[in-house]
Amino acid sequence: MSFHDELEEWEKFLDKENCPICNEESPPEDEIIVAEFDKSWLLAYPEVCLKGTCCLALKPHAVEIYDISDSDLMQFMREVKIASKALKEVTKAIKINYEIHGNTIPHLHMHLFPRYVDDPFPDGAIDYNKVEPAVYKDNEFEEFVEELRKKINEYEWPS
Ligand SMILES: [Zn+2]
């Protein structure tokens, strides 16, 4: 679902009181909290289009970048630094892609996509709905989450 087909529903989510993230309403069953930072949570999911795909969900309710206070935004970007650096090291990706959409849930969150030389989207945008065939085999997902946690804990980040 997106605001294109369910505008009324999406508009309800704009208010903090109805926001599914602020109210911790039905996160996907397979969602794993990799790390909790001062201003965000780093989340990972086993069914993704690129190995190592993560999401940083901002803790304060905000929809657009300009809704975030300067100090919160600076801290959030520091957390993006930590998360993306750890992600690049753990996945050995060539490049991390950063995407902010909010067309399904408007509460601000940033997708982190590791890109690889042989990934399935060489010439265009990432199709995040393409989750088949599965990118993780056996317990690769659990191992990835553990490695990412370990790497993040090695860093010291400003609070
Ligand atoms: Zn919210």
XYZ file of N, CA and C and ligand atoms in Angstrom:
478
model
N 0.847 -1.192 0.000
C 0.000 0.000 0.000
C 0.887 1.249 0.000
N 0.413 2.298 -0.623
C 1.099 3.583 -0.582
C 0.037 4.677 -0.635
N 0.450 5.932 -0.476
C -0.546 7.011 -0.495
C -1.237 7.116 -1.842
N -0.638 6.497 -2.881
C -1.257 6.559 -4.204
C -2.603 5.858 -4.233
N -2.703 4.746 -3.468
C -3.972 4.026 -3.491
C -4.753 4.124 -2.175
N -4.084 4.542 -1.083
C -4.806 4.661 0.190
C -4.454 5.973 0.874
N -4.811 7.044 0.210
C -4.418 8.368 0.689
C -4.964 8.678 2.085
N -6.241 8.341 2.320
C -6.853 8.653 3.611
C -6.151 7.952 4.761
N -5.869 6.665 4.548
C -5.179 5.848 5.554
C -3.793 6.446 5.829
N -3.087 6.765 4.765
C -1.726 7.309 4.875
C -1.746 8.647 5.614
N -2.739 9.478 5.295
C -2.833 10.799 5.940
C -3.088 10.691 7.445
N -3.778 9.638 7.863
C -3.995 9.406 9.302
C -2.663 9.207 10.013
N -1.747 8.519 9.322
C -0.438 8.198 9.907
C 0.441 9.439 10.096
N 0.058 10.544 9.471
C 0.866 11.763 9.596
C 0.889 12.274 11.028
N -0.201 12.035 11.774
C -0.259 12.451 13.176
C 0.421 11.414 14.050
N 1.208 11.933 14.980
C 1.928 11.068 15.913
C 0.978 10.079 16.618
N -0.222 10.566 16.958
C -1.185 9.730 17.709
C -1.588 8.481 16.925
N -1.602 8.596 15.593
C -2.029 7.460 14.762
C -0.856 6.762 14.073
N 0.358 7.219 14.374
C 1.521 6.713 13.646
C 1.866 5.290 14.093
N 1.938 4.347 13.139
C 2.226 2.955 13.514
C 3.612 2.779 14.143
N 4.575 3.606 13.765
C 5.922 3.465 14.339
C 5.929 4.009 15.770
N 5.359 5.181 15.986
C 5.321 5.762 17.341
C 4.512 4.890 18.295
N 3.494 4.219 17.765
C 2.644 3.377 18.616
C 3.091 1.917 18.631
N 4.245 1.664 18.012
C 4.801 0.308 17.917
C 3.746 -0.698 17.469
N 2.966 -0.278 16.469
C 1.896 -1.130 15.961
C 2.420 -2.085 14.912
N 2.113 -3.299 15.051
C 2.384 -4.374 14.092
C 3.615 -4.162 13.224
N 4.817 -4.126 13.832
C 6.000 -4.170 12.964
C 6.017 -5.536 12.278
N 6.640 -5.639 11.111
C 6.680 -6.952 10.436
C 7.222 -8.018 11.393
N 6.606 -9.184 11.343
C 6.963 -10.262 12.276
C 8.444 -10.589 12.266
N 9.038 -10.471 11.060
C 10.431 -10.888 10.920
C 11.412 -9.739 11.156
N 10.920 -8.605 11.643
C 11.794 -7.452 11.887
C 12.730 -7.710 13.071
N 14.009 -7.408 12.873
C 15.006 -7.574 13.931
C 15.587 -6.201 14.261
N 15.641 -5.863 15.546
C 16.331 -4.631 15.946
C 17.810 -4.964 16.091
N 18.607 -4.443 15.165
C 20.045 -4.727 15.175
C 20.733 -3.889 16.241
N 20.342 -2.610 16.324
C 20.975 -1.711 17.288
C 20.014 -0.591 17.635
N 20.146 -0.107 18.859
C 19.372 1.069 19.255
C 20.347 2.212 19.480
N 20.144 3.287 18.738
C 20.961 4.485 18.909
C 20.162 5.521 19.689
N 20.774 6.686 19.889
C 20.114 7.756 20.629
C 18.852 8.253 19.908
N 18.936 8.401 18.582
C 17.813 8.971 17.824
C 17.181 8.017 16.824
N 17.653 6.780 16.766
C 17.081 5.859 15.779
C 17.268 4.404 16.201
N 16.500 3.551 15.537
C 16.687 2.108 15.634
C 17.166 1.609 14.277
N 18.130 0.702 14.317
C 18.583 0.054 13.087
C 17.865 -1.286 12.978
N 17.114 -1.460 11.890
C 16.268 -2.633 11.717
C 16.727 -3.447 10.510
N 16.560 -4.760 10.597
C 16.896 -5.627 9.455
C 15.781 -6.651 9.266
N 15.688 -7.156 8.033
C 14.629 -8.088 7.652
C 15.230 -9.190 6.772
N 14.758 -10.429 6.983
C 15.330 -11.528 6.172
C 14.855 -11.539 4.718
N 13.641 -11.014 4.447
C 13.128 -11.046 3.070
C 13.333 -9.691 2.422
N 14.459 -9.558 1.740
C 14.840 -8.287 1.123
C 15.381 -8.530 -0.279
N 15.583 -7.460 -1.026
C 16.010 -7.592 -2.420
C 17.533 -7.607 -2.554
N 18.233 -7.127 -1.531
C 19.701 -7.107 -1.558
C 20.202 -7.537 -0.179
N 21.187 -8.407 -0.171
C 21.733 -8.891 1.082
C 22.245 -7.725 1.939
N 21.846 -7.693 3.186
C 22.317 -6.650 4.094
C 21.421 -5.422 4.169
N 20.305 -5.452 3.446
C 19.383 -4.306 3.477
C 18.921 -4.028 4.907
N 19.010 -2.753 5.302
C 18.618 -2.333 6.651
C 17.752 -1.087 6.553
N 17.256 -0.679 7.686
C 16.449 0.529 7.742
C 16.738 1.228 9.070
N 16.939 2.533 9.005
C 17.105 3.320 10.234
C 15.816 4.101 10.461
N 15.106 3.770 11.533
C 13.859 4.481 11.847
C 14.157 5.540 12.898
N 13.826 6.771 12.559
C 14.034 7.892 13.478
C 13.131 7.708 14.701
N 13.638 8.019 15.889
C 12.793 7.877 17.087
C 11.744 8.995 17.210
N 12.144 10.282 17.116
C 11.103 11.313 17.201
C 10.191 11.248 15.976
N 8.911 11.579 16.155
C 7.991 11.573 15.018
C 8.310 12.733 14.076
N 8.582 12.412 12.824
C 8.820 13.425 11.801
C 8.455 12.801 10.471
N 8.021 13.624 9.530
C 7.649 13.121 8.210
C 8.668 13.574 7.169
N 8.961 14.878 7.167
C 9.948 15.400 6.233
C 11.240 15.725 6.999
N 12.340 15.794 6.260
C 13.630 16.149 6.864
C 13.505 17.477 7.624
N 12.740 18.410 7.038
C 12.647 19.734 7.657
C 11.805 19.742 8.928
N 11.156 18.617 9.255
C 10.427 18.509 10.527
C 11.365 18.189 11.693
N 12.592 17.791 11.395
C 13.522 17.344 12.434
C 14.336 18.540 12.930
N 14.492 18.659 14.229
C 15.297 19.763 14.768
C 16.746 19.587 14.311
N 17.485 20.675 14.241
C 18.869 20.608 13.764
C 19.713 19.647 14.606
N 19.527 19.689 15.921
C 20.364 18.835 16.775
C 19.993 17.358 16.604
N 18.690 17.067 16.478
C 18.270 15.674 16.247
C 18.764 15.190 14.886
N 18.713 16.091 13.893
C 19.132 15.718 12.539
C 20.631 15.409 12.512
N 21.408 16.228 13.220
C 22.855 15.998 13.275
C 23.140 14.648 13.932
N 22.452 14.376 15.029
C 22.660 13.096 15.719
C 22.210 11.928 14.836
N 21.071 12.090 14.162
C 20.577 11.033 13.273
C 21.600 10.754 12.173
N 22.183 11.801 11.595
C 23.163 11.590 10.534
C 24.440 10.931 11.061
N 24.773 11.201 12.314
C 25.908 10.487 12.917
C 25.593 8.992 13.003
N 24.343 8.685 13.309
C 23.936 7.279 13.406
C 23.909 6.625 12.029
N 23.546 7.415 11.005
C 23.627 6.926 9.623
C 25.084 6.587 9.294
N 26.004 7.442 9.742
C 27.433 7.191 9.513
C 27.863 5.852 10.106
N 27.535 5.660 11.378
C 27.922 4.423 12.082
C 27.315 3.207 11.392
N 26.012 3.279 11.141
C 25.306 2.124 10.586
C 25.821 1.792 9.187
N 26.016 2.823 8.351
C 26.418 2.560 6.969
C 27.873 2.090 6.886
N 28.719 2.610 7.766
C 30.121 2.179 7.773
C 30.211 0.707 8.194
N 29.499 0.370 9.251
C 29.488 -1.025 9.720
C 28.904 -1.929 8.639
N 27.830 -1.468 8.005
C 27.157 -2.267 6.974
C 28.085 -2.512 5.789
N 28.815 -1.475 5.390
C 29.717 -1.623 4.243
C 30.823 -2.606 4.575
N 31.361 -2.518 5.790
C 32.447 -3.423 6.181
C 31.974 -4.871 6.278
N 30.802 -5.049 6.855
C 30.297 -6.415 7.058
C 29.878 -7.063 5.732
N 29.215 -6.289 4.868
C 28.718 -6.871 3.607
C 29.766 -6.837 2.498
N 30.834 -6.042 2.686
C 31.845 -5.820 1.648
C 31.209 -5.272 0.374
N 30.161 -4.478 0.547
C 29.481 -3.842 -0.584
C 30.416 -2.839 -1.251
N 30.137 -2.570 -2.543
C 30.905 -1.558 -3.276
C 30.439 -0.165 -2.856
N 29.116 -0.040 -2.629
C 28.511 1.260 -2.349
C 27.282 1.045 -1.480
N 27.040 1.954 -0.560
C 25.776 1.943 0.179
C 24.841 2.959 -0.483
N 23.616 2.555 -0.759
C 22.596 3.483 -1.254
C 21.676 3.864 -0.094
N 21.299 5.136 -0.054
C 20.470 5.676 1.026
C 19.155 6.148 0.417
N 18.041 5.644 0.899
C 16.764 6.052 0.314
C 15.751 6.409 1.401
N 15.145 7.579 1.254
C 14.063 7.982 2.147
C 12.822 8.162 1.276
N 11.783 7.366 1.530
C 10.540 7.492 0.767
C 9.383 7.912 1.686
N 8.912 6.969 2.490
C 7.796 7.277 3.390
C 6.442 7.236 2.708
N 6.354 6.552 1.563
C 5.084 6.516 0.827
C 4.104 5.497 1.387
N 4.613 4.583 2.206
C 3.738 3.614 2.875
C 3.509 4.044 4.316
N 4.585 4.240 5.062
C 4.511 4.790 6.422
C 5.296 6.098 6.412
N 4.607 7.217 6.653
C 5.281 8.515 6.502
C 6.335 8.819 7.564
N 6.233 8.217 8.752
C 7.231 8.448 9.807
C 8.626 8.221 9.218
N 9.508 9.191 9.396
C 10.772 9.204 8.665
C 11.672 7.999 8.973
N 12.061 7.307 7.931
C 12.990 6.187 8.036
C 13.851 6.165 6.779
N 15.081 5.735 6.945
C 16.026 5.700 5.829
C 16.422 4.256 5.529
N 16.209 3.844 4.282
C 16.623 2.506 3.864
C 18.103 2.536 3.496
N 18.829 1.537 3.931
C 20.244 1.396 3.570
C 20.380 0.136 2.729
N 20.774 0.330 1.463
C 20.921 -0.800 0.542
C 22.387 -0.988 0.172
N 23.001 -2.103 0.545
C 24.351 -2.380 0.058
C 24.276 -2.770 -1.424
N 25.138 -2.183 -2.250
C 25.146 -2.500 -3.672
C 26.401 -3.297 -4.023
N 26.209 -4.271 -4.918
C 27.285 -5.185 -5.295
C 27.469 -5.144 -6.814
N 28.676 -5.501 -7.262
C 28.957 -5.505 -8.699
C 27.954 -6.386 -9.448
N 27.587 -7.510 -8.833
C 26.698 -8.455 -9.515
C 25.271 -8.389 -8.974
N 24.869 -7.226 -8.420
C 23.491 -7.166 -7.908
C 22.500 -7.076 -9.071
N 21.213 -7.388 -8.825
C 20.267 -7.520 -9.952
C 19.724 -6.200 -10.507
N 20.259 -5.067 -10.072
C 19.728 -3.780 -10.555
C 20.841 -2.907 -11.145
N 21.547 -3.420 -12.181
C 22.740 -2.721 -12.656
C 22.470 -1.340 -13.258
N 21.330 -1.138 -13.882
C 21.166 0.117 -14.622
C 20.028 0.994 -14.131
N 19.369 0.560 -13.062
C 18.208 1.352 -12.671
C 18.022 1.402 -11.181
N 16.827 1.802 -10.789
C 16.496 1.912 -9.375
C 16.361 0.515 -8.768
N 16.538 0.464 -7.475
C 16.352 -0.786 -6.749
C 14.865 -1.125 -6.735
N 14.549 -2.382 -7.060
C 13.163 -2.839 -6.922
C 13.072 -3.622 -5.623
N 12.640 -2.939 -4.562
C 12.669 -3.581 -3.240
C 11.587 -4.644 -3.079
N 10.677 -4.741 -4.055
C 9.670 -5.812 -3.999
C 10.215 -7.141 -4.514
N 11.380 -7.078 -5.143
C 11.957 -8.304 -5.707
C 12.687 -9.079 -4.608
N 11.943 -9.892 -3.869
C 12.545 -10.630 -2.750
C 12.718 -12.120 -3.074
N 12.436 -12.498 -4.317
C 12.658 -13.860 -4.790
C 13.693 -13.808 -5.909
N 14.646 -14.735 -5.973
C 14.921 -15.765 -4.967
C 15.491 -15.144 -3.684
N 15.347 -15.859 -2.575
C 15.790 -15.354 -1.282
C 17.280 -15.016 -1.315
N 17.667 -13.903 -0.697
C 19.074 -13.493 -0.724
C 19.889 -14.201 0.369
N 19.192 -14.647 1.431
C 19.895 -15.354 2.522
C 19.599 -16.840 2.459
N 20.643 -17.634 2.662
C 20.453 -19.084 2.729
C 20.685 -19.546 4.165
N 20.076 -20.655 4.534
C 20.264 -21.273 5.865
C 20.187 -20.221 6.966
N 21.279 -20.062 7.748
C 21.227 -19.063 8.824
C 22.085 -17.834 8.520
N 22.230 -17.533 7.242
C 23.027 -16.358 6.832
C 22.483 -15.054 7.408
N 21.156 -14.956 7.509
C 20.577 -13.712 8.023
C 20.973 -13.498 9.489
N 20.826 -14.533 10.298
C 21.178 -14.445 11.723
C 22.663 -14.103 11.878
N 23.493 -14.703 11.031
C 24.942 -14.435 11.089
C 25.235 -12.978 10.720
N 24.519 -12.495 9.704
C 24.692 -11.098 9.278
C 24.335 -10.143 10.427
N 23.218 -10.395 11.073
C 22.773 -9.524 12.178
C 23.811 -9.530 13.294
N 24.332 -10.701 13.626
C 25.342 -10.810 14.695
C 26.615 -10.035 14.346
N 27.058 -10.209 13.105
C 28.286 -9.519 12.648
C 28.109 -8.013 12.666
N 26.939 -7.568 12.229
C 26.670 -6.127 12.174
C 26.640 -5.548 13.593
N 26.009 -6.258 14.510
C 25.969 -5.816 15.918
C 27.380 -5.707 16.484
N 28.188 -6.730 16.197
C 29.557 -6.753 16.717
C 30.338 -5.553 16.192
N 30.200 -5.312 14.888
C 30.931 -4.209 14.246
C 30.500 -2.866 14.832
N 29.214 -2.687 15.022
C 28.709 -1.420 15.575
C 29.220 -1.217 17.003
N 29.282 -2.297 17.758
C 29.755 -2.191 19.152
C 31.239 -1.879 19.249
N 31.971 -2.123 18.133
C 33.401 -1.792 18.124
C 33.622 -0.282 18.018
N 32.637 0.395 17.473
C 32.788 1.846 17.279
C 32.443 2.587 18.563
N 33.049 3.760 18.689
C 32.603 4.674 19.729
C 31.915 5.825 19.013
N 30.698 6.129 19.399
C 30.016 7.211 18.727
C 29.619 8.276 19.748
N 29.621 9.520 19.278
C 29.256 10.615 20.192
C 27.785 10.559 20.570
N 27.471 10.893 21.793
C 26.063 10.880 22.200
C 25.491 12.292 22.160
Zn 5.686 8.415 14.195
